[in-house]
Coordinates of C-alpha atoms and ligand atoms in Angstrom, one line a residue:
Chain A
M1 CA 132.7 -1.9 172.1
L2 CA 133.0 -2.0 175.8
L3 CA 132.5 -5.2 177.8
I4 CA 130.4 -4.2 180.7
H5 CA 129.8 -6.3 183.8
C6 CA 126.1 -6.0 184.8
P7 CA 126.0 -6.7 188.5
W8 CA 123.1 -9.1 187.9
C9 CA 123.8 -10.6 184.5
G10 CA 127.6 -10.6 184.2
P11 CA 129.7 -9.5 181.3
R12 CA 127.7 -8.3 178.3
D13 CA 128.4 -6.2 175.2
E14 CA 128.0 -2.5 175.5
S15 CA 125.2 -2.5 172.9
E16 CA 122.9 -4.1 175.5
F17 CA 123.2 -1.1 177.7
G18 CA 121.9 2.5 177.8
Y19 CA 124.1 5.2 179.1
G20 CA 123.0 7.4 182.0
G21 CA 125.9 9.9 182.2
E22 CA 127.7 11.2 185.2
A23 CA 126.7 9.6 188.6
D24 CA 126.0 11.2 191.9
I25 CA 124.1 14.3 190.6
A26 CA 121.6 14.6 193.4
R27 CA 118.4 16.7 193.0
P28 CA 118.7 19.6 195.5
P29 CA 116.4 18.9 198.5
D30 CA 114.9 22.4 198.3
P31 CA 114.9 23.7 194.7
D32 CA 113.1 26.9 195.7
A33 CA 116.0 27.9 197.9
L34 CA 118.4 27.9 194.9
S35 CA 119.6 30.9 192.9
D36 CA 119.3 30.6 189.1
A37 CA 123.1 30.0 189.0
E38 CA 122.9 27.2 191.5
W39 CA 120.0 25.6 189.6
A40 CA 122.0 25.9 186.4
D41 CA 124.8 24.2 188.1
Y42 CA 122.6 21.2 189.1
V43 CA 120.8 21.0 185.7
F44 CA 123.6 21.6 183.3
M45 CA 127.1 21.7 184.7
R46 CA 129.2 18.6 184.5
T47 CA 132.5 17.4 185.8
N48 CA 133.2 15.4 182.6
T49 CA 136.4 14.0 184.1
K50 CA 139.4 12.9 182.1
G51 CA 140.4 9.8 184.0
R52 CA 138.5 7.9 186.7
F53 CA 134.8 8.8 186.2
K54 CA 131.8 7.6 188.1
E55 CA 128.9 7.0 185.7
Q56 CA 125.5 5.3 185.4
W57 CA 124.4 2.6 183.0
V58 CA 121.2 0.7 182.5
H59 CA 121.0 -2.9 181.2
I60 CA 118.2 -1.8 178.9
H61 CA 118.2 -4.9 176.6
G62 CA 118.7 -7.2 179.6
C63 CA 117.5 -7.1 183.2
G64 CA 116.5 -3.4 182.9
R65 CA 118.3 -2.4 186.1
W66 CA 120.5 0.6 186.7
F67 CA 124.0 0.5 188.2
T68 CA 127.2 2.6 188.5
L69 CA 130.6 2.1 187.1
V70 CA 133.9 3.8 187.7
R71 CA 135.6 3.8 184.3
D72 CA 138.7 5.5 183.2
T73 CA 137.6 7.8 180.3
V74 CA 141.0 7.5 178.6
T75 CA 141.7 3.7 178.8
H76 CA 138.0 2.5 179.4
E77 CA 139.3 0.3 182.2
H78 CA 136.6 -0.2 184.8
G79 CA 136.2 -2.2 187.9
E80 CA 133.2 -3.8 189.6
A81 CA 129.8 -2.2 189.1
G82 CA 128.1 -0.6 192.0
V83 CA 124.5 -0.8 192.9
F84 CA 122.1 1.9 194.0
G85 CA 120.6 1.9 197.5
G86 CA 122.7 -1.0 198.6
V87 CA 120.6 -3.6 196.7
E88 CA 123.0 -6.5 196.3
P89 CA 122.9 -8.7 193.2
E90 CA 121.1 -11.9 193.9
A91 CA 123.0 -15.2 193.6
D92 CA 122.7 -17.1 190.4
G93 CA 120.0 -19.7 190.1
Chain B
M1 CA 155.8 35.7 154.0
Q2 CA 156.4 34.4 150.5
R3 CA 153.1 34.8 148.7
Y4 CA 151.8 31.8 146.8
S5 CA 151.0 32.5 143.2
I6 CA 151.5 31.0 139.7
F7 CA 154.8 33.0 139.6
S8 CA 156.2 31.7 142.9
L9 CA 155.1 28.2 141.9
A10 CA 157.0 28.5 138.6
R11 CA 160.1 30.0 140.2
N12 CA 160.2 27.2 142.8
A13 CA 159.7 24.6 140.2
L14 CA 162.9 25.7 138.5
T15 CA 164.8 24.9 141.7
G16 CA 163.0 21.6 142.3
H17 CA 160.8 23.0 145.0
R18 CA 163.8 22.8 147.4
N19 CA 163.7 26.5 148.4
W20 CA 160.1 27.1 149.7
P21 CA 160.4 28.8 153.1
Q22 CA 158.6 27.4 156.1
A23 CA 155.0 28.4 156.2
W24 CA 155.4 29.6 159.8
R25 CA 158.2 29.9 162.3
S26 CA 158.5 27.7 165.4
P27 CA 159.8 30.1 168.0
A28 CA 160.6 29.3 171.6
P29 CA 157.9 30.8 173.8
K30 CA 158.5 34.3 175.2
P31 CA 158.1 34.8 179.0
E32 CA 155.0 37.0 178.4
Y33 CA 152.3 37.7 175.9
D34 CA 149.3 40.1 175.7
V35 CA 147.1 37.1 174.7
V36 CA 147.7 33.4 175.0
I37 CA 145.4 31.1 172.9
V38 CA 145.3 27.5 174.2
G39 CA 144.7 25.1 171.4
G40 CA 146.0 25.1 167.9
G41 CA 143.0 23.8 166.1
G42 CA 141.2 25.8 163.4
H43 CA 139.3 27.9 165.9
G44 CA 142.3 28.8 168.0
L45 CA 144.4 29.7 164.9
A46 CA 141.5 31.7 163.4
T47 CA 141.2 33.6 166.7
A48 CA 144.9 34.4 166.7
Y49 CA 144.7 35.5 163.0
Y50 CA 141.8 37.8 163.6
L51 CA 143.3 39.2 166.8
A52 CA 146.2 40.3 164.7
A53 CA 144.4 41.2 161.5
E54 CA 141.3 42.9 162.8
H55 CA 142.3 44.2 166.2
G56 CA 146.1 44.9 165.9
I57 CA 146.9 42.6 168.7
A58 CA 149.9 40.6 167.5
N59 CA 151.8 39.9 170.8
V60 CA 150.0 36.6 170.8
A61 CA 151.0 33.0 171.3
V62 CA 149.0 29.9 170.2
L63 CA 150.0 26.9 172.4
E64 CA 149.2 23.5 171.0
K65 CA 149.9 20.3 172.9
G66 CA 150.3 18.2 169.8
W67 CA 150.5 19.4 166.2
L68 CA 148.4 22.0 164.4
G69 CA 145.0 20.7 163.5
G70 CA 145.7 17.3 165.1
G71 CA 142.5 17.5 167.1
N72 CA 139.0 17.6 165.6
T73 CA 140.1 20.0 162.9
G74 CA 142.1 17.3 161.1
R75 CA 139.6 14.5 161.9
N76 CA 136.3 16.0 160.7
T77 CA 134.3 15.3 157.6
T78 CA 134.5 19.0 156.5
I79 CA 130.9 19.6 155.8
I80 CA 130.1 23.4 155.7
R81 CA 126.7 24.9 155.7
S82 CA 124.6 27.6 157.4
N83 CA 121.1 26.1 157.3
Y84 CA 120.4 26.5 161.0
L85 CA 116.9 27.1 162.5
W86 CA 117.3 29.9 165.0
D87 CA 118.3 33.5 164.2
E88 CA 121.2 33.4 166.6
S89 CA 122.7 30.4 164.9
A90 CA 121.9 31.5 161.4
A91 CA 123.8 34.7 162.0
I92 CA 127.0 33.2 163.2
Y93 CA 127.1 30.2 160.9
E94 CA 126.3 32.4 157.9
K95 CA 129.0 34.9 158.9
S96 CA 131.3 31.9 158.9
L97 CA 130.2 30.7 155.5
R98 CA 130.7 34.2 154.1
L99 CA 134.2 34.3 155.5
Y100 CA 134.9 30.9 154.0
E101 CA 133.8 32.2 150.6
G102 CA 136.6 34.7 150.7
L103 CA 139.1 32.8 152.7
S104 CA 141.5 31.4 150.1
R105 CA 142.0 34.9 148.8
E106 CA 142.3 36.5 152.2
L107 CA 144.8 34.0 153.5
N108 CA 146.6 33.5 150.1
F109 CA 146.2 29.8 150.8
N110 CA 144.0 27.4 148.9
I111 CA 141.5 26.0 151.4
M112 CA 139.8 24.1 148.5
L113 CA 136.3 25.3 149.3
S114 CA 133.9 23.3 147.2
Q115 CA 130.3 24.6 147.3
R116 CA 128.9 21.5 145.9
G117 CA 125.6 21.6 147.8
V118 CA 124.4 19.9 151.0
L119 CA 121.3 17.8 150.8
N120 CA 119.3 16.9 153.9
L121 CA 116.9 14.0 153.4
A122 CA 113.4 13.7 154.7
H123 CA 112.0 10.1 155.3
N124 CA 108.5 10.6 156.7
E125 CA 105.6 13.1 156.9
H126 CA 107.0 14.7 160.1
D127 CA 110.4 15.2 158.5
L128 CA 108.7 16.8 155.5
K129 CA 106.7 19.3 157.6
E130 CA 109.7 20.1 159.8
M131 CA 111.8 20.6 156.7
A132 CA 109.2 23.0 155.2
R133 CA 109.2 25.0 158.4
R134 CA 113.0 25.0 158.6
V135 CA 113.5 26.0 155.0
R136 CA 111.1 29.0 155.5
A137 CA 113.0 30.1 158.6
I138 CA 116.3 29.8 156.9
R139 CA 115.2 31.8 153.9
G140 CA 113.6 34.3 156.2
N141 CA 117.2 34.9 157.4
G142 CA 118.3 35.5 153.9
I143 CA 120.1 32.2 153.6
D144 CA 119.7 30.0 150.5
S145 CA 117.7 26.9 151.0
E146 CA 115.2 25.0 148.8
I147 CA 113.1 21.9 148.8
L148 CA 113.5 19.1 146.3
T149 CA 111.1 16.3 145.4
P150 CA 112.3 12.7 145.1
A151 CA 112.5 13.0 141.3
E152 CA 114.7 16.1 141.7
I153 CA 116.9 14.4 144.2
K154 CA 117.4 11.5 141.9
K155 CA 118.4 13.9 139.1
L156 CA 120.9 15.6 141.4
V157 CA 122.2 12.3 142.9
P158 CA 121.7 9.5 140.3
A159 CA 123.3 6.9 142.6
I160 CA 120.7 7.4 145.4
N161 CA 117.9 4.9 146.0
V162 CA 114.5 6.8 145.9
S163 CA 112.4 3.6 145.5
K164 CA 109.2 3.4 147.6
D165 CA 110.1 0.0 149.0
M166 CA 113.0 1.2 151.1
R167 CA 112.5 0.7 154.8
Y168 CA 112.6 4.5 155.2
P169 CA 111.8 5.9 151.8
I170 CA 113.1 9.3 150.7
L171 CA 110.2 11.7 150.5
G172 CA 112.0 14.9 149.9
A173 CA 115.1 16.9 150.8
S174 CA 116.3 20.4 151.6
L175 CA 119.3 21.7 149.7
Q176 CA 121.7 24.4 150.5
R177 CA 123.6 25.0 147.3
R178 CA 126.2 27.2 148.9
G179 CA 127.0 24.4 151.4
G180 CA 129.8 22.0 150.7
V181 CA 133.2 20.9 151.9
A182 CA 136.8 22.4 152.3
R183 CA 140.2 21.0 153.0
H184 CA 140.4 20.8 156.8
D185 CA 144.2 20.9 157.2
A186 CA 144.4 23.8 154.8
V187 CA 142.1 25.9 157.0
A188 CA 144.4 25.3 160.0
W189 CA 147.5 25.9 158.0
G190 CA 146.2 28.9 156.2
F191 CA 145.2 30.7 159.4
A192 CA 148.6 29.6 161.0
R193 CA 150.6 31.1 158.2
G194 CA 148.5 34.3 158.2
A195 CA 148.8 34.7 161.9
D196 CA 152.5 34.0 161.9
D197 CA 153.0 36.5 159.2
R198 CA 151.4 39.1 161.5
G199 CA 153.7 38.3 164.4
V200 CA 151.8 35.6 166.3
D201 CA 154.0 32.9 167.8
I202 CA 152.8 29.4 167.1
I203 CA 154.2 26.9 169.6
Q204 CA 153.5 23.2 169.1
N205 CA 154.2 20.4 171.5
C206 CA 153.4 22.7 174.4
E207 CA 150.7 21.5 176.7
V208 CA 149.0 23.8 179.1
T209 CA 148.9 22.2 182.5
G210 CA 147.6 25.0 184.7
I211 CA 145.9 28.4 184.6
D212 CA 147.4 31.0 187.0
R213 CA 145.0 33.5 188.6
K214 CA 145.4 36.2 191.1
G215 CA 142.4 38.0 192.7
G216 CA 139.9 36.6 190.3
R217 CA 142.0 37.5 187.2
V218 CA 144.0 35.4 184.9
T219 CA 147.8 36.0 185.0
G220 CA 149.2 33.3 182.8
V221 CA 149.5 29.6 182.1
R222 CA 151.7 26.7 183.2
T223 CA 153.0 24.6 180.3
T224 CA 155.2 21.7 179.6
L225 CA 157.7 24.4 178.3
G226 CA 157.5 26.4 181.6
P227 CA 155.2 29.2 182.8
I228 CA 154.1 31.9 180.4
K229 CA 152.5 35.2 181.6
A230 CA 149.5 36.5 179.8
G231 CA 147.3 39.5 180.0
K232 CA 144.4 37.5 178.6
V233 CA 143.9 33.8 177.9
G234 CA 141.5 32.3 175.3
V235 CA 140.9 28.6 175.6
V236 CA 139.8 26.8 172.4
V237 CA 140.4 23.1 173.1
A238 CA 137.2 21.4 172.0
G239 CA 136.9 18.0 173.7
H240 CA 139.3 19.1 176.5
A241 CA 137.3 22.2 177.5
S242 CA 136.2 20.7 180.8
V243 CA 139.8 19.8 181.7
L244 CA 140.9 23.4 181.2
A245 CA 137.9 24.8 183.0
D246 CA 138.8 22.6 185.9
M247 CA 142.3 24.2 185.9
A248 CA 140.6 27.5 186.3
G249 CA 138.2 26.4 189.1
F250 CA 134.8 26.2 187.3
R251 CA 132.7 23.7 185.4
L252 CA 131.1 23.7 182.0
P253 CA 127.8 22.2 180.7
I254 CA 129.8 20.0 178.4
D255 CA 130.3 16.2 178.0
S256 CA 133.1 14.8 175.9
H257 CA 132.2 12.0 173.5
P258 CA 134.0 10.1 170.7
L259 CA 132.8 10.8 167.2
Q260 CA 134.1 8.7 164.4
A261 CA 134.5 9.1 160.7
M262 CA 135.7 6.8 158.0
V263 CA 136.7 6.6 154.3
S264 CA 136.1 4.0 151.7
E265 CA 138.6 2.9 149.0
P266 CA 138.8 5.5 146.3
I267 CA 136.5 5.2 143.3
K268 CA 135.6 7.2 140.2
P269 CA 133.4 10.3 140.7
V270 CA 130.0 9.1 141.8
L271 CA 128.7 11.7 144.2
D272 CA 129.1 15.4 143.7
C273 CA 127.2 16.8 146.6
V274 CA 127.0 16.1 150.3
V275 CA 124.1 13.8 151.4
M276 CA 122.9 13.8 155.0
S277 CA 120.1 11.9 156.6
N278 CA 119.1 12.6 160.2
A279 CA 116.5 9.9 160.2
V280 CA 118.5 6.9 159.1
H281 CA 121.6 8.6 160.5
V282 CA 124.5 8.8 158.1
Y283 CA 126.1 11.4 155.9
V284 CA 128.4 11.0 153.0
S285 CA 130.4 13.0 150.5
Q286 CA 133.2 12.1 148.0
S287 CA 136.7 13.5 148.4
D288 CA 138.8 14.7 145.6
K289 CA 140.9 11.5 145.9
G290 CA 137.7 9.5 145.2
E291 CA 137.2 8.2 148.7
L292 CA 133.7 8.3 150.2
V293 CA 133.9 10.2 153.5
I294 CA 131.3 8.9 155.9
G295 CA 130.2 9.8 159.3
A296 CA 127.3 9.7 161.7
G297 CA 126.7 9.8 165.4
I298 CA 128.7 9.9 168.7
D299 CA 129.2 7.1 171.1
S300 CA 126.8 7.5 174.0
F301 CA 129.5 7.4 176.8
N302 CA 131.9 10.1 177.9
S303 CA 135.4 9.5 176.6
Y304 CA 138.7 11.2 175.9
A305 CA 140.1 8.1 174.0
Q306 CA 139.8 9.3 170.4
R307 CA 138.3 6.0 169.3
G308 CA 134.8 4.8 169.1
S309 CA 132.8 1.6 169.1
W310 CA 132.3 -0.8 166.3
Q311 CA 128.5 -1.0 166.5
I312 CA 128.3 2.8 165.7
I313 CA 130.2 2.1 162.4
E314 CA 127.9 -0.9 161.7
G315 CA 124.8 1.2 162.2
Q316 CA 125.8 3.9 159.8
M317 CA 127.0 1.4 157.2
G318 CA 123.5 -0.1 157.2
A319 CA 122.0 3.3 156.6
L320 CA 124.5 4.1 153.9
V321 CA 123.9 1.0 151.8
E322 CA 120.1 1.5 152.2
L323 CA 120.5 5.0 150.7
F324 CA 123.1 3.9 148.1
P325 CA 122.9 0.2 147.3
V326 CA 125.7 0.5 144.8
F327 CA 128.1 1.3 147.7
S328 CA 127.6 -2.1 149.3
R329 CA 130.6 -3.7 147.8
L330 CA 133.1 -1.0 148.7
R331 CA 135.7 -1.7 151.4
L332 CA 136.4 0.8 154.2
M333 CA 140.0 1.9 154.2
R334 CA 140.4 3.8 157.5
S335 CA 138.3 4.9 160.5
W336 CA 139.2 7.2 163.3
G337 CA 137.7 9.2 166.1
G338 CA 137.9 12.6 167.6
I339 CA 136.6 13.9 171.0
V340 CA 133.7 16.3 170.6
D341 CA 132.5 18.7 173.2
T342 CA 128.7 18.4 173.3
C343 CA 126.5 21.0 174.9
P344 CA 122.9 20.5 176.2
D345 CA 121.4 22.8 173.5
A346 CA 123.7 21.7 170.7
S347 CA 125.0 25.2 170.4
P348 CA 128.5 26.5 171.2
I349 CA 129.8 28.6 174.0
L350 CA 131.9 31.7 173.1
S351 CA 132.1 33.6 176.3
K352 CA 133.7 35.4 179.1
T353 CA 134.0 33.2 182.2
P354 CA 133.9 33.7 186.0
V355 CA 137.7 34.5 185.8
E356 CA 138.5 37.9 184.5
G357 CA 140.6 37.9 181.3
L358 CA 139.8 34.3 180.7
Y359 CA 137.6 33.4 177.7
F360 CA 136.3 30.0 176.5
N361 CA 135.3 29.0 173.0
C362 CA 133.9 25.4 173.1
G363 CA 130.8 23.3 172.8
W364 CA 130.9 23.1 169.0
G365 CA 130.5 19.4 169.4
T366 CA 130.0 17.5 166.2
G367 CA 129.6 20.5 163.9
G368 CA 132.2 23.3 164.4
F369 CA 134.4 22.9 161.4
K370 CA 131.8 24.9 159.3
A371 CA 132.1 27.7 162.0
T372 CA 135.9 28.0 162.1
P373 CA 136.4 31.4 160.6
G374 CA 133.2 33.0 162.1
S375 CA 134.0 31.6 165.5
G376 CA 137.6 32.9 165.4
W377 CA 136.4 36.2 164.2
A378 CA 133.8 36.7 167.0
F379 CA 136.1 35.2 169.6
A380 CA 138.9 37.6 168.7
H381 CA 136.5 40.5 169.1
T382 CA 135.4 39.1 172.5
I383 CA 139.0 38.9 173.7
A384 CA 140.2 42.2 172.3
R385 CA 137.2 44.2 173.6
D386 CA 136.5 42.1 176.7
E387 CA 132.9 41.9 175.6
P388 CA 131.1 39.7 173.1
H389 CA 130.3 40.8 169.6
P390 CA 126.5 40.8 169.0
L391 CA 127.1 37.7 166.9
N392 CA 128.3 35.6 169.9
A393 CA 126.5 37.4 172.8
P394 CA 123.7 34.9 172.7
F395 CA 126.3 32.1 173.1
S396 CA 127.5 33.1 176.5
L397 CA 127.8 30.8 179.5
D398 CA 125.2 32.6 181.4
R399 CA 122.4 31.4 179.1
F400 CA 122.4 28.2 181.2
A401 CA 121.3 30.3 184.2
T402 CA 118.9 32.7 182.3
G403 CA 117.4 29.8 180.4
A404 CA 117.9 31.5 177.0
L405 CA 119.1 28.3 175.4
I406 CA 119.5 28.0 171.6
D407 CA 118.1 24.6 170.8
E408 CA 119.7 23.4 167.6
H409 CA 119.2 19.6 168.0
G410 CA 117.2 19.6 164.8
A411 CA 120.0 21.2 162.7
A412 CA 122.7 19.3 164.5
A413 CA 121.0 15.9 164.8
V414 CA 123.4 14.1 162.6
A415 CA 126.9 14.8 163.6
H416 CA 128.4 16.7 160.8
Ligands
FAD1 C1 134.8 12.6 163.2 C2 134.3 14.1 163.2 C3 133.6 14.6 162.2 C4 133.2 15.9 162.2 N1 132.5 16.4 161.1 C5 132.2 17.7 161.0 C6 131.7 18.2 159.8 O1 131.5 17.5 158.8 N2 131.4 19.6 159.7 C7 131.6 20.4 160.8 O2 131.3 21.6 160.7 N3 132.2 19.9 162.0 C8 132.5 18.6 162.1 N4 133.1 18.1 163.2 C9 133.3 19.0 164.4 C10 134.6 19.8 164.1 O3 135.6 19.0 163.8 C11 134.9 20.6 165.4 O4 133.8 21.3 165.9 C12 136.0 21.7 165.1 O5 137.0 21.2 164.3 C13 136.6 22.1 166.4 O6 137.7 22.9 166.1 P1 138.6 23.4 167.3 O7 139.7 24.2 166.7 O8 137.8 24.1 168.3 O9 139.1 22.1 168.0 P2 140.4 21.1 167.7 O10 140.7 21.0 166.3 O11 140.1 19.8 168.4 O12 141.5 21.8 168.4 C14 141.7 21.9 169.8 C15 143.2 21.7 170.1 O13 143.4 21.9 171.4 C16 144.6 21.1 171.8 N5 144.6 21.0 173.2 C17 143.8 20.3 174.0 N6 144.2 20.4 175.3 C18 145.3 21.2 175.3 C19 146.2 21.7 176.3 N7 146.0 21.4 177.6 N8 147.2 22.5 176.0 C20 147.4 22.8 174.7 N9 146.6 22.4 173.7 C21 145.6 21.6 174.0 C22 144.3 19.8 171.0 O14 145.5 19.1 170.9 C23 143.7 20.3 169.7 O15 144.6 20.4 168.7 C24 133.5 16.7 163.3 C25 134.2 16.2 164.3 C26 134.7 14.9 164.3 C27 135.5 14.4 165.5
ZN2 ZN1 121.6 -7.0 183.7

């Protein structure tokens, strides 16, 4: 079981979280302009990195918020969580 | 190759079994091959075997970074069946089951195929309806499948709990009698021995670190034992498919996840078929040694670590003791993990790639052991002819662009 640091709630067991897969897969701004192959690349193709991998988690049985983590997919070592849209975690209290 | 038989067994018994020859050679790699297969799991070894046996292409090397079958082949729970929903899947999994049925004889190697039956339980009205539809579709494809009532299930599996006050009572099951289990190592070793006998070089402890290309065509591979030139390269590395695709400059629709399995302490025979439940999420069979072999689902996160999380084991144990209260006092002896290559439609990829002469066989995810011979057979054809066999044409990479996905989440819901 991973010990994951939610930016808002601190370290919690992995079983409190939902997994959101690879991060930074942005919806193409103009889908109609894409070929089928480009659309398939967006919808299906994944980098699936062995090593340092940026991914998304949601604290589903906690605060319910999404965040990103850079985790090594071999050792599971990970650093600080990142937040979307620059929303900083609020101070405790 | 020295054939295995009652006579060779007796002859070798007389000399204390000291004179058995090696089952395959371990040659140094040659500088160049017609075909290089990356990955010495069951699928890679089967591919090499059928290249030599069916297509007369024997100037082949299988490169394995560890030991033969040390990946998912040697870590899986060995359930074999062909009761898939869609025609495309039914065709390739049934081809595989038929090859399995003749494999011990073909390879002169006992793969210990035991067609003890595979039971898939239904726990609610929806399961029952879905099962009826599925069984009809399967039978429509000429594959054996039947529906059992709770009383019939109890007769077949006396240890199971069919009482109505279970949290998720058992309302019925489908049964494929030709399904069962086989010895996983033997499948890898049998194909290795057969391939070696036909001239294939099997090279262990040789990791592929790069894929050389020139003008859009593959020219060879870089390995920890030096560069090896190749006319064609077939990549069959399961959980590491994305890593090898990256070496060739493209991406795959694959995520790598840990999948765990575990065995209990050995007990007297108590379970003589395979029992699977998608709804409560566990499956179990009993090995010849008496251990219960248990498995269930993947860890949600991407990983290459060959180990999984504790809560996954806990969840499937809860399901197991609900189905079989008598198992509650057993101790687990070992658990382990493999890295499975899951695909968005729960179907495999056996395909040409954007690089000419480079072929990928992956995406079998949680359920490719049952497909080992069929996959190798079709992949060998694809490599030899540079075009897919009708059996694997639907499983090409471009289905993700055309949208012709083969959604087998129903058949593959429990990792098996
Ligand atoms: C716990 C578990 C239970 C399972 N249960 C079942 C089941 O009951 N029934 C079923 O049908 N399926 C099951 N599966 C799935 C099944 O095991 C796989 O789909 C199948 O064995 C894949 O075979 P393979 O030969 O493609 O891969 P593998 O056996 O994994 O072989 C791939 C090989 O490639 C090698 N390799 C990787 N990278 C490189 C490199 N760079 N250079 C050289 N070699 C490399 C690896 O070392 C490995 O030996 C299970 C899997 C797991 C993990
Ligand atoms: Zn939180």
